[in-house]
XYZ file of C-alpha atoms in Angstrom:
711
model
C 40.014 24.641 -52.280
C 43.685 25.382 -53.190
C 44.658 24.358 -49.661
C 42.870 20.923 -50.015
C 44.776 20.400 -53.539
C 48.018 21.429 -51.925
C 47.670 19.029 -49.106
C 46.698 16.026 -51.462
C 49.412 16.079 -53.745
C 51.864 17.541 -51.051
C 51.282 14.044 -49.298
C 51.822 12.120 -52.724
C 54.995 13.794 -52.837
C 55.845 13.181 -49.288
C 54.918 9.643 -49.800
C 57.053 9.322 -53.126
C 60.127 10.477 -50.968
C 59.521 7.901 -48.240
C 59.403 5.328 -50.901
C 62.721 6.573 -52.195
C 64.284 6.844 -48.906
C 63.023 3.030 -48.020
C 64.107 1.715 -51.543
C 67.589 3.123 -50.777
C 67.679 1.645 -47.583
C 66.830 -1.794 -48.694
C 69.313 -1.639 -51.961
C 72.343 -0.888 -49.930
C 71.607 -3.923 -47.967
C 73.900 -7.262 -48.141
C 72.474 -9.681 -50.587
C 74.295 -12.485 -48.923
C 76.497 -15.367 -50.322
C 76.449 -16.618 -54.143
C 74.145 -19.506 -52.991
C 71.425 -17.090 -51.342
C 71.660 -14.759 -54.645
C 71.224 -17.821 -56.788
C 68.012 -19.042 -55.202
C 66.729 -15.281 -54.894
C 67.103 -14.971 -58.811
C 65.324 -17.854 -59.686
C 62.386 -16.733 -57.511
C 62.643 -13.309 -59.123
C 62.756 -14.791 -62.556
C 59.776 -16.822 -61.853
C 57.661 -14.235 -60.083
C 58.254 -11.804 -63.049
C 57.638 -14.118 -65.819
C 54.340 -15.106 -64.387
C 53.383 -11.368 -63.983
C 54.477 -10.277 -67.190
C 52.250 -13.553 -68.633
C 49.318 -12.793 -66.437
C 49.220 -8.957 -67.320
C 49.071 -9.702 -71.165
C 46.182 -11.754 -70.797
C 44.582 -9.359 -68.443
C 45.529 -6.395 -70.945
C 43.353 -8.282 -73.786
C 40.573 -8.749 -71.593
C 40.520 -5.128 -69.964
C 40.425 -3.724 -73.557
C 37.644 -5.734 -74.532
C 35.776 -4.530 -71.496
C 36.965 -0.816 -71.956
C 35.145 -0.911 -75.584
C 32.072 -2.516 -73.983
C 31.864 0.286 -71.437
C 32.169 3.215 -73.988
C 29.389 1.122 -76.199
C 27.444 0.579 -73.103
C 27.701 4.424 -71.797
C 27.014 5.697 -75.153
C 23.667 4.122 -75.644
C 22.629 4.247 -71.900
C 23.136 8.103 -72.446
C 21.283 8.679 -75.728
C 18.477 10.306 -73.938
C 20.734 13.312 -73.031
C 21.898 13.874 -76.690
C 24.660 12.360 -78.875
C 27.367 14.892 -78.028
C 26.335 14.410 -74.309
C 26.424 10.770 -74.781
C 29.763 10.606 -76.446
C 31.311 12.903 -73.869
C 30.103 10.564 -70.942
C 31.299 7.300 -72.694
C 34.463 8.625 -73.084
C 34.898 10.137 -69.624
C 33.864 6.611 -68.245
C 36.096 4.571 -70.426
C 39.268 6.866 -69.938
C 38.872 6.368 -66.258
C 38.407 2.794 -66.491
C 41.766 2.348 -68.274
C 43.466 4.705 -65.768
C 41.961 2.491 -62.854
C 43.255 -0.870 -64.729
C 46.675 0.782 -65.353
C 47.128 2.003 -61.997
C 45.948 -1.166 -60.381
C 48.631 -3.315 -62.526
C 51.191 -0.995 -61.279
C 50.362 -1.285 -57.538
C 50.593 -5.247 -58.312
C 53.940 -4.832 -60.029
C 55.515 -2.740 -57.583
C 54.458 -5.148 -54.925
C 55.958 -7.868 -56.589
C 59.362 -6.229 -57.690
C 59.830 -5.057 -53.658
C 59.020 -8.377 -52.502
C 61.588 -10.051 -54.674
C 64.163 -7.716 -53.965
C 63.590 -7.568 -50.209
C 63.666 -11.490 -49.509
C 67.369 -12.200 -49.831
C 68.372 -9.080 -48.123
C 66.117 -10.075 -45.382
C 67.677 -13.540 -45.402
C 71.164 -11.910 -45.204
C 70.264 -9.517 -42.639
C 69.027 -12.288 -40.264
C 72.688 -13.300 -40.091
C 72.874 -9.661 -38.067
C 70.177 -10.252 -35.850
C 66.473 -10.278 -35.706
C 65.900 -6.141 -35.504
C 68.044 -5.928 -38.902
C 65.780 -8.634 -40.897
C 62.534 -7.155 -39.575
C 63.250 -3.550 -40.432
C 64.461 -4.985 -44.122
C 61.189 -7.079 -44.547
C 58.838 -4.354 -43.148
C 60.439 -1.295 -45.229
C 60.134 -3.704 -48.298
C 56.758 -4.115 -47.291
C 56.062 -0.336 -46.735
C 57.167 0.448 -50.417
C 54.322 -1.547 -51.508
C 51.655 0.072 -49.182
C 52.800 3.435 -49.602
C 53.055 3.254 -53.393
C 49.392 1.674 -53.351
C 47.709 4.135 -51.344
C 49.635 7.151 -52.957
C 48.962 6.058 -56.436
C 45.224 5.468 -55.459
C 44.738 8.868 -54.170
C 46.621 10.496 -57.117
C 44.546 8.781 -59.269
C 41.254 9.355 -57.927
C 42.158 12.997 -57.138
C 43.589 13.932 -60.704
C 40.525 12.365 -62.515
C 38.285 14.284 -60.453
C 40.046 17.483 -60.640
C 40.144 17.206 -64.602
C 36.716 15.993 -65.068
C 35.389 19.153 -63.521
C 36.264 18.915 -59.649
C 38.382 22.090 -60.045
C 36.237 24.044 -62.414
C 34.126 25.858 -59.719
C 31.147 25.275 -61.528
C 28.581 23.756 -59.246
C 27.099 21.169 -61.957
C 30.489 20.143 -63.253
C 31.687 19.605 -59.744
C 28.627 17.429 -58.708
C 28.913 15.261 -61.786
C 32.535 14.486 -61.514
C 32.220 11.559 -58.976
C 29.891 9.834 -61.274
C 32.528 10.019 -64.136
C 35.347 8.592 -62.213
C 33.345 5.431 -61.281
C 35.002 3.702 -64.370
C 38.651 4.213 -62.345
C 36.960 1.980 -59.457
C 35.778 -0.577 -61.736
C 38.978 -0.778 -63.903
C 40.839 -1.229 -60.399
C 38.596 -4.141 -59.493
C 38.772 -5.686 -62.810
C 42.616 -6.042 -62.636
C 42.488 -6.788 -59.104
C 40.219 -9.854 -59.435
C 42.415 -11.510 -62.157
C 45.736 -10.688 -60.348
C 44.112 -11.971 -57.066
C 42.633 -15.119 -58.760
C 45.376 -15.860 -61.052
C 48.021 -15.262 -58.074
C 45.964 -17.102 -55.587
C 45.718 -20.517 -58.148
C 49.073 -20.221 -58.772
C 50.320 -20.059 -55.392
C 48.295 -22.967 -53.940
C 48.959 -25.066 -57.355
C 52.388 -24.861 -56.338
C 51.949 -25.194 -52.528
C 49.548 -28.202 -52.600
C 52.208 -30.013 -55.040
C 54.994 -29.516 -53.130
C 53.522 -30.276 -49.966
C 51.542 -33.610 -51.163
C 54.889 -34.900 -53.332
C 57.506 -33.660 -51.060
C 56.247 -33.848 -47.356
C 53.577 -36.550 -47.276
C 55.146 -39.060 -50.362
C 58.672 -38.431 -50.234
C 58.972 -37.615 -46.618
C 61.401 -34.392 -47.064
C 60.733 -30.983 -45.011
C 59.357 -27.835 -46.414
C 61.751 -25.803 -48.654
C 63.876 -28.815 -48.998
C 65.882 -27.852 -52.090
C 65.442 -31.472 -53.486
C 61.932 -30.857 -53.856
C 61.201 -29.624 -57.438
C 58.581 -27.520 -56.698
C 60.092 -25.496 -53.763
C 61.041 -22.349 -56.186
C 57.558 -22.535 -57.699
C 56.205 -22.422 -54.008
C 58.372 -19.659 -53.243
C 57.237 -17.818 -56.331
C 53.746 -18.134 -55.470
C 53.928 -16.629 -52.070
C 54.805 -13.724 -54.024
C 52.362 -13.747 -56.776
C 49.421 -14.126 -54.358
C 50.225 -12.044 -51.455
C 52.450 -9.473 -52.806
C 50.892 -8.528 -56.702
C 47.372 -9.887 -55.851
C 46.847 -8.325 -52.634
C 48.456 -4.965 -53.610
C 45.927 -4.759 -56.587
C 43.346 -5.869 -54.119
C 43.611 -3.126 -51.743
C 44.531 -0.671 -54.374
C 40.892 -1.365 -55.756
C 39.420 -0.930 -52.278
C 40.983 2.444 -51.490
C 40.077 3.723 -55.001
C 36.682 2.361 -55.102
C 35.501 3.637 -51.509
C 36.851 7.171 -52.215
C 34.596 7.418 -55.362
C 31.542 5.915 -53.360
C 32.061 8.167 -50.500
C 32.371 11.213 -52.720
C 29.402 10.337 -54.795
C 27.421 10.612 -51.339
C 29.117 13.856 -50.652
C 27.401 15.026 -53.815
C 24.128 14.620 -51.849
C 25.355 17.022 -48.848
C 26.803 19.534 -51.338
C 23.977 22.110 -50.067
C 25.487 21.665 -46.589
C 29.511 21.032 -46.724
C 29.705 22.095 -50.547
C 32.967 20.856 -52.085
C 34.334 20.019 -48.724
C 32.040 16.777 -48.068
C 33.226 15.619 -51.918
C 36.787 16.112 -51.222
C 36.776 14.653 -47.517
C 37.375 11.045 -48.451
C 40.692 12.238 -50.161
C 42.021 14.063 -47.359
C 41.061 11.299 -45.000
C 43.218 9.104 -47.275
C 46.112 11.368 -47.328
C 46.215 11.341 -43.402
C 46.156 7.667 -43.373
C 49.310 7.989 -45.512
C 51.196 10.317 -43.315
C 50.093 8.131 -39.865
C 51.370 5.458 -41.790
C 54.820 6.335 -42.687
C 55.195 7.704 -38.822
C 54.135 3.966 -37.694
C 56.502 2.523 -40.146
C 59.667 4.532 -38.824
C 59.097 3.423 -35.308
C 58.765 -0.213 -35.631
C 62.051 -1.972 -34.295
C 62.785 -4.315 -31.594
C 65.847 -3.765 -29.151
C 65.149 -6.805 -27.197
C 65.642 -9.394 -29.759
C 64.083 -12.214 -27.302
C 60.990 -10.682 -27.503
C 58.313 -11.581 -30.067
C 58.608 -9.426 -33.448
C 54.806 -9.265 -33.572
C 55.337 -6.784 -30.442
C 56.845 -4.209 -32.510
C 54.466 -4.383 -35.494
C 51.911 -4.081 -33.208
C 53.553 -1.071 -31.633
C 53.849 0.393 -35.011
C 50.045 -0.266 -35.931
C 48.677 1.352 -32.595
C 50.987 4.376 -33.285
C 49.712 4.789 -37.072
C 45.975 4.574 -35.445
C 46.573 7.156 -32.765
C 47.976 9.706 -35.084
C 45.023 8.592 -37.392
C 42.360 9.508 -34.763
C 44.184 12.674 -33.680
C 44.363 14.296 -37.052
C 41.214 13.076 -38.613
C 39.574 14.894 -35.310
C 40.625 18.056 -36.943
C 39.851 17.267 -40.541
C 36.470 16.441 -39.407
C 36.107 19.719 -37.486
C 37.548 21.849 -40.382
C 35.825 19.985 -43.197
C 32.328 18.698 -42.025
C 31.119 21.841 -39.923
C 28.472 24.277 -41.007
C 24.942 24.914 -40.801
C 21.965 23.249 -42.175
C 19.081 25.005 -44.203
C 17.099 25.862 -40.922
C 19.881 27.243 -39.073
C 20.818 24.013 -37.276
C 24.477 23.451 -36.362
C 26.340 20.411 -38.012
C 27.456 18.291 -34.856
C 30.840 17.231 -36.253
C 31.597 15.475 -33.021
C 28.848 12.644 -34.139
C 30.679 12.619 -37.433
C 33.974 12.196 -36.036
C 32.495 9.484 -33.675
C 31.577 7.491 -37.091
C 35.204 7.367 -38.073
C 36.064 6.319 -34.572
C 33.671 3.321 -35.268
C 35.480 2.288 -38.322
C 38.787 2.243 -36.685
C 37.562 0.273 -33.844
C 35.974 -2.109 -36.255
C 39.420 -2.957 -37.825
C 40.744 -3.673 -34.413
C 37.940 -5.947 -33.882
C 38.465 -7.904 -36.952
C 42.355 -7.962 -36.307
C 41.451 -9.579 -32.466
C 38.426 -11.934 -34.082
C 40.967 -13.156 -37.028
C 43.836 -13.958 -34.663
C 41.274 -15.841 -32.311
C 40.049 -18.252 -34.863
C 43.837 -18.824 -36.647
C 46.149 -18.697 -33.892
C 47.946 -21.811 -32.361
C 47.277 -20.656 -28.803
C 43.409 -20.323 -29.041
C 40.803 -23.081 -28.787
C 39.558 -23.509 -32.491
C 43.053 -24.172 -33.865
C 43.779 -26.579 -30.908
C 40.108 -28.409 -31.655
C 41.157 -29.263 -35.358
C 44.939 -30.492 -34.051
C 43.301 -32.681 -31.767
C 40.917 -34.319 -34.422
C 43.644 -34.863 -36.343
C 44.622 -37.675 -34.107
C 41.753 -39.807 -35.250
C 42.562 -39.258 -38.772
C 41.999 -36.699 -41.867
C 37.974 -37.042 -41.976
C 37.620 -35.842 -38.244
C 40.227 -32.794 -39.411
C 38.177 -31.808 -42.070
C 34.967 -32.357 -40.196
C 36.321 -29.857 -37.230
C 37.900 -27.481 -39.665
C 34.605 -26.851 -41.750
C 33.229 -26.562 -38.448
C 35.495 -23.936 -37.116
C 35.039 -22.196 -40.523
C 31.128 -22.081 -40.322
C 31.607 -20.624 -36.722
C 33.608 -18.002 -37.553
C 31.176 -15.524 -39.529
C 29.106 -15.321 -36.647
C 31.172 -12.477 -34.312
C 32.305 -10.295 -37.114
C 28.970 -10.179 -38.869
C 27.214 -8.664 -35.590
C 30.367 -6.267 -35.326
C 30.102 -5.145 -38.788
C 26.258 -4.879 -38.368
C 26.997 -2.887 -34.990
C 29.340 -0.691 -36.886
C 27.152 0.099 -39.800
C 23.893 0.798 -37.599
C 26.295 3.256 -35.021
C 27.688 5.295 -37.839
C 24.099 5.475 -39.746
C 22.593 6.668 -36.771
C 25.604 9.421 -35.886
C 25.105 10.684 -39.300
C 21.492 10.791 -38.852
C 22.014 12.941 -35.508
C 24.654 14.812 -36.929
C 22.765 15.866 -39.630
C 19.099 15.987 -38.964
C 16.353 15.664 -41.762
C 18.782 14.959 -44.357
C 18.166 11.880 -46.213
C 21.468 10.681 -47.158
C 22.937 11.594 -43.699
C 23.018 8.324 -42.444
C 24.934 6.872 -45.731
C 27.540 9.551 -45.373
C 28.003 8.326 -41.944
C 28.768 4.991 -43.116
C 31.043 6.296 -45.873
C 33.262 8.030 -42.742
C 33.255 5.067 -41.144
C 34.478 3.042 -44.050
C 37.013 6.015 -44.482
C 38.258 5.548 -40.770
C 38.743 1.803 -41.144
C 40.735 2.294 -44.484
C 42.807 5.243 -43.195
C 45.408 2.582 -41.929
C 45.329 0.697 -45.130
C 49.188 1.417 -45.900
C 50.483 0.113 -42.934
C 48.250 -2.664 -43.018
C 49.600 -3.810 -46.600
C 53.200 -3.138 -45.323
C 52.289 -5.594 -42.553
C 50.793 -8.101 -45.517
C 53.729 -7.766 -47.646
C 56.137 -8.438 -44.536
C 54.637 -11.977 -44.481
C 55.755 -13.249 -48.341
C 59.207 -11.555 -47.642
C 59.900 -13.227 -44.587
C 58.512 -16.712 -45.988
C 61.011 -16.558 -48.875
C 63.483 -15.504 -46.393
C 63.204 -18.492 -44.507
C 63.123 -20.561 -47.645
C 66.273 -18.850 -49.214
C 68.254 -19.693 -45.819
C 66.952 -23.281 -45.961
C 67.908 -23.869 -49.223
C 71.200 -22.321 -48.872
C 72.101 -24.334 -45.720
C 72.413 -21.357 -43.629
C 73.401 -21.803 -39.945
C 70.986 -22.617 -37.540
C 71.335 -19.432 -35.630
C 70.263 -17.687 -38.853
C 67.453 -19.987 -39.475
C 66.108 -19.341 -35.994
C 65.737 -15.932 -36.811
C 63.993 -16.477 -40.130
C 61.534 -18.906 -38.483
C 60.537 -16.358 -35.925
C 60.065 -13.829 -38.711
C 58.156 -16.542 -40.596
C 55.802 -17.329 -38.081
C 55.073 -13.568 -37.560
C 54.632 -13.351 -41.276
C 52.002 -15.979 -41.119
C 50.350 -14.113 -38.383
C 50.274 -10.824 -40.394
C 48.826 -12.347 -43.518
C 46.035 -13.862 -41.667
C 45.132 -10.759 -39.664
C 45.709 -8.463 -43.045
C 42.935 -10.938 -44.783
C 40.631 -10.204 -41.809
C 41.158 -6.769 -42.146
C 40.341 -6.788 -46.035
C 37.296 -8.569 -45.691
C 36.059 -6.222 -43.007
C 36.946 -3.263 -44.989
C 35.290 -4.747 -48.046
C 31.995 -5.372 -45.951
C 31.550 -1.599 -44.736
C 32.668 -0.539 -48.504
C 30.027 -2.473 -50.158
C 27.348 -0.998 -47.764
C 28.817 2.439 -48.953
C 29.115 1.341 -52.906
C 25.451 0.177 -52.849
C 24.198 3.378 -51.543
C 26.414 5.302 -54.377
C 24.355 2.979 -56.900
C 21.269 3.807 -55.196
C 21.980 7.610 -55.544
C 23.428 6.717 -59.451
C 19.807 5.494 -60.207
C 18.093 8.269 -58.763
C 20.078 10.388 -60.763
C 19.264 8.618 -64.210
C 15.542 8.417 -63.040
C 15.562 11.850 -62.886
C 14.697 11.666 -58.792
C 15.785 14.392 -56.059
C 19.127 13.107 -54.547
C 17.463 13.130 -51.383
C 14.365 10.853 -52.219
C 14.035 7.029 -51.746
C 14.695 4.544 -54.271
C 13.175 1.609 -52.547
C 14.261 -2.240 -53.594
C 11.223 -4.742 -53.265
C 12.424 -7.940 -52.619
C 8.565 -9.277 -53.023
C 8.726 -8.636 -56.891
C 9.782 -11.742 -58.299
C 12.387 -10.217 -60.751
C 13.898 -8.616 -57.764
C 13.599 -11.971 -55.814
C 15.310 -13.543 -58.735
C 18.150 -11.022 -59.012
C 18.908 -11.563 -55.162
C 18.701 -15.015 -55.491
C 21.190 -15.283 -58.510
C 23.485 -12.857 -56.179
C 23.593 -15.270 -53.639
C 24.706 -18.336 -56.230
C 27.248 -16.505 -57.939
C 29.166 -16.372 -54.826
C 28.845 -20.251 -54.373
C 29.637 -20.812 -58.213
C 32.732 -18.199 -57.958
C 34.115 -20.217 -55.139
C 33.835 -23.466 -56.910
C 35.404 -22.800 -59.874
C 38.307 -20.900 -58.116
C 38.879 -24.079 -55.923
C 38.328 -26.299 -58.787
C 41.133 -24.290 -60.404
C 43.586 -24.665 -57.887
C 43.041 -28.591 -57.813
C 43.611 -28.816 -61.488
C 46.507 -26.792 -61.739
C 47.776 -28.611 -58.600
C 47.503 -31.968 -60.517
C 49.660 -30.453 -63.041
C 52.671 -29.990 -60.383
C 51.978 -32.988 -58.889
C 52.514 -34.904 -62.094
C 55.641 -33.082 -62.588
C 57.124 -33.504 -59.544
C 56.582 -37.190 -59.338
C 58.004 -37.503 -63.154
C 60.992 -35.348 -61.718
C 61.748 -37.947 -58.676
C 61.201 -41.247 -61.040
C 63.036 -40.339 -63.767
C 65.986 -38.725 -61.526
C 66.721 -40.880 -58.686
C 69.954 -38.563 -58.033
C 67.440 -35.760 -56.735
C 66.696 -37.420 -53.754
C 70.237 -38.588 -52.895
C 71.400 -34.924 -53.378
C 73.750 -35.876 -56.408
C 71.480 -34.124 -58.901
C 69.642 -30.718 -59.140
C 65.729 -30.751 -59.958
C 64.567 -29.090 -62.849
C 62.996 -25.907 -60.961
C 62.166 -23.909 -64.260
C 60.312 -26.447 -65.726
C 57.948 -26.947 -62.609
C 57.606 -23.035 -62.722
C 56.554 -22.878 -66.442
C 54.015 -25.655 -65.875
C 51.972 -23.954 -62.977
C 52.446 -20.548 -64.566
C 50.660 -21.806 -67.943
C 48.168 -23.886 -65.520
C 47.106 -20.712 -63.416
C 46.593 -18.561 -66.209
C 44.390 -20.880 -68.112
C 42.435 -21.760 -65.051
C 41.974 -18.107 -63.878
C 39.893 -16.778 -66.973
C 36.288 -18.576 -66.465
C 35.511 -17.801 -62.509
C 36.881 -14.133 -63.677
C 34.441 -13.892 -66.756
C 31.242 -15.297 -64.360
C 31.873 -12.499 -61.926
C 31.852 -9.725 -64.718
C 29.028 -10.871 -66.949
C 26.512 -11.954 -63.987
C 25.767 -8.468 -62.863
C 25.217 -6.720 -66.121
C 23.003 -9.481 -67.485
C 20.722 -9.406 -64.296
C 20.717 -5.531 -64.846
C 19.905 -5.633 -68.533
C 17.301 -8.607 -68.328
C 15.657 -7.598 -65.001
C 16.107 -3.959 -64.405
C 17.947 -1.656 -61.891
C 15.912 -3.022 -59.107
C 17.023 -6.553 -59.434
C 20.437 -5.295 -60.153
C 20.347 -3.655 -56.614
C 18.903 -7.054 -55.020
C 21.556 -9.042 -56.787
C 24.348 -6.448 -55.245
C 22.790 -6.829 -51.706
C 22.459 -10.240 -51.487
C 25.654 -11.252 -53.278
C 27.676 -8.792 -50.948
C 25.993 -10.317 -48.113
C 27.128 -13.939 -49.192
C 30.202 -12.760 -50.382
C 31.347 -11.295 -46.870
C 30.181 -14.549 -44.858
C 31.728 -17.013 -47.439
C 34.894 -14.812 -47.392
C 34.907 -15.119 -43.916
C 34.366 -18.787 -43.686
C 37.202 -19.660 -46.316
C 39.819 -17.133 -44.640
C 39.485 -18.712 -41.103
C 38.807 -21.933 -41.943
C 42.099 -22.289 -44.116
C 43.831 -20.042 -41.710
C 42.898 -22.709 -38.936
C 43.453 -25.671 -40.933
C 47.138 -24.246 -41.556
C 48.340 -23.314 -38.217
C 46.675 -26.723 -36.549
C 49.245 -28.292 -38.959
C 51.830 -25.901 -37.444
C 50.669 -26.644 -33.974
C 51.502 -30.478 -34.503
C 54.665 -29.539 -36.107
C 55.999 -27.734 -32.957
C 55.626 -31.414 -31.158
C 52.142 -31.725 -30.265
C 50.153 -34.921 -30.728
C 53.240 -36.726 -31.897
C 55.074 -34.212 -33.914
C 56.090 -34.356 -37.675
C 55.693 -37.707 -39.262
C 53.108 -38.646 -37.025
C 49.516 -40.140 -38.062
C 48.319 -36.541 -36.750
C 50.616 -34.790 -39.146
C 49.645 -36.574 -41.781
C 45.935 -35.867 -41.285
C 47.142 -32.036 -40.365
C 48.873 -32.096 -43.665
C 45.544 -32.937 -45.575
C 43.664 -30.189 -43.880
C 46.307 -27.777 -44.572
C 45.910 -28.927 -48.358
C 42.101 -28.713 -48.462
C 42.445 -25.018 -46.518
C 44.892 -23.446 -48.784
C 42.772 -22.884 -51.705
C 40.062 -21.807 -49.325
C 42.217 -18.830 -47.483
C 44.830 -18.073 -50.463
C 42.658 -18.430 -53.792
C 38.695 -18.372 -53.331
C 38.595 -16.183 -49.865
C 40.802 -13.307 -50.996
C 39.292 -13.267 -54.373
C 36.074 -12.921 -52.726
C 37.160 -9.604 -51.160
C 37.306 -8.404 -54.802
C 34.438 -9.933 -56.048
C 32.190 -8.130 -53.597
C 33.523 -4.674 -54.500
C 33.836 -5.504 -58.430
C 29.969 -5.977 -58.664
C 29.128 -2.942 -56.949
C 31.409 -0.934 -59.569
C 30.167 -2.974 -62.481
C 26.652 -2.086 -61.666
C 27.700 1.702 -60.951
C 29.375 1.716 -64.652
C 26.659 -0.059 -66.154
C 23.644 1.731 -64.412
C 22.158 3.758 -67.313
C 22.009 0.290 -69.398
C 20.052 -1.477 -66.986
C 16.181 -1.368 -67.890
């Protein structure tokens, strides 16, 4: 066991050293001229002010939930004796607080690095594409490595502290159940961070576009637009802080779920079956560092996406090679009947997960790329007005879940069957196979998150060069990086929902194991969920409904917050004509403050719906109904997230396709229709869609934490 301890914490230290190295690289870069720095400081001030206010709100909600968790778990374990109930309740409550705190830190790191890298990337663009590319990616790399290393450190430390290092079999097997609160805490903060950030970014974006582009006819990121700084702030609070917390929660919850399933295979693998998810995560961090270091572009005329794809490919290859040896060493052995475990089949499950990540990236690119049929169909439909743009966009969004669902299904069944074949006559073998596939897919998380944060950094860099009136040659570099960043943001959303789909099957399996444990059933027995029972059917029905209700409240929240921005921008244009003439400066801070208050006010109700619903279903209808809620809620959530993400992304790029000169170009009737479609798609792809990634994992961790309270 000492060797695995050394490996896990050794990788955390290596990640910390890499982070320090990347930070030093970024902070030694030139920050540009005074005008660039002033714009960057305004973005930084607005972003940090929003984050501080948001975290104050989340802290209050998290403390209330922590108290409820402690009380619920105390009463849920009364049958085991008062001492055992108190111990269990405090362990889960402390894990929840730890997960929430680490998730918040992840979001803060993501925001801090983005707002300090943007101006340096903009300045680096004056020296060429390669310099700006490396600054932006390494700024994102700090976020990716910090999030994954913090998740690994948090889960491993709690596991060892809660009995994983005791050497006593019962304590070791019980430890993963005690740390489920960590996953719930991470999910809880991630939901509000993603939801609040998504509402902010799209309210600012919609307000800036509708009044600036459509009504006033001024370009994107024009300094005369009072909402332009709020829009640039929004890129950070939604895509950096929100996504950082989202993927932190993904890695933490999936690690814990896989560890719980590893307990069922303790007679075969011992402690190694429980520790394998942590070792797989450690391997992914090292592979991502190697991939990031290799990203550069010597030929500045080439698409920068080629360099990013090269880094992703290197990360994947390193993962595949090292995971093979990890599976061979940790998941070899003999069953009780003397049969040897076929570790090659278990490695095949990991490969299935890695291949699924590539498939999702490809399919997301197909539905959101300007060079592909779906986007061009929407652009063509824009020539006959906004109505046909909306109709075509919705149809593209509805079409887009078909292939991803088939490939997710294929990956799950392949991994499940490989697990069964590798471990014959073991009841939980198939579930462990899907856990290994999930670990495979999530092994590149650090690199994926680096690419995701790269997007808002380059977006901000483009805005800074536009507002500071930098030379055309510099803007050309930042425009190319911004276009590349839009692609990476779309691709990482596809990756996030794909990993969420695999992970929720894993977490559903972990919930069933937890229920069997509470009921005193053997871990290798079956717990059936009979959809034919009225109360179970109702639980499933409510699970599907919650996904639609949550999406509705999230999208409506953007509409309400956007109204505040639109009215403020119109007021400033009306009361200060000098803004449009360029003789006076807009009041950026006023708009930032208005959208901050609006976003924080609107994020509470959608978030509370998700937290309260599964608990009420479990308490009122029972454990089996909660399982049905979880199962159908997950299925509905994945399909809805794919629809929203891909539909919104396709609308966005259809507008950009027209802006390149197609169908009349900018200021044409097709462009006006494209802007309307993009505005509708904004809350789809940047608020409701990404928040659903968190929702489908949050309901899993909630049911795990409160399972003992369900009747």
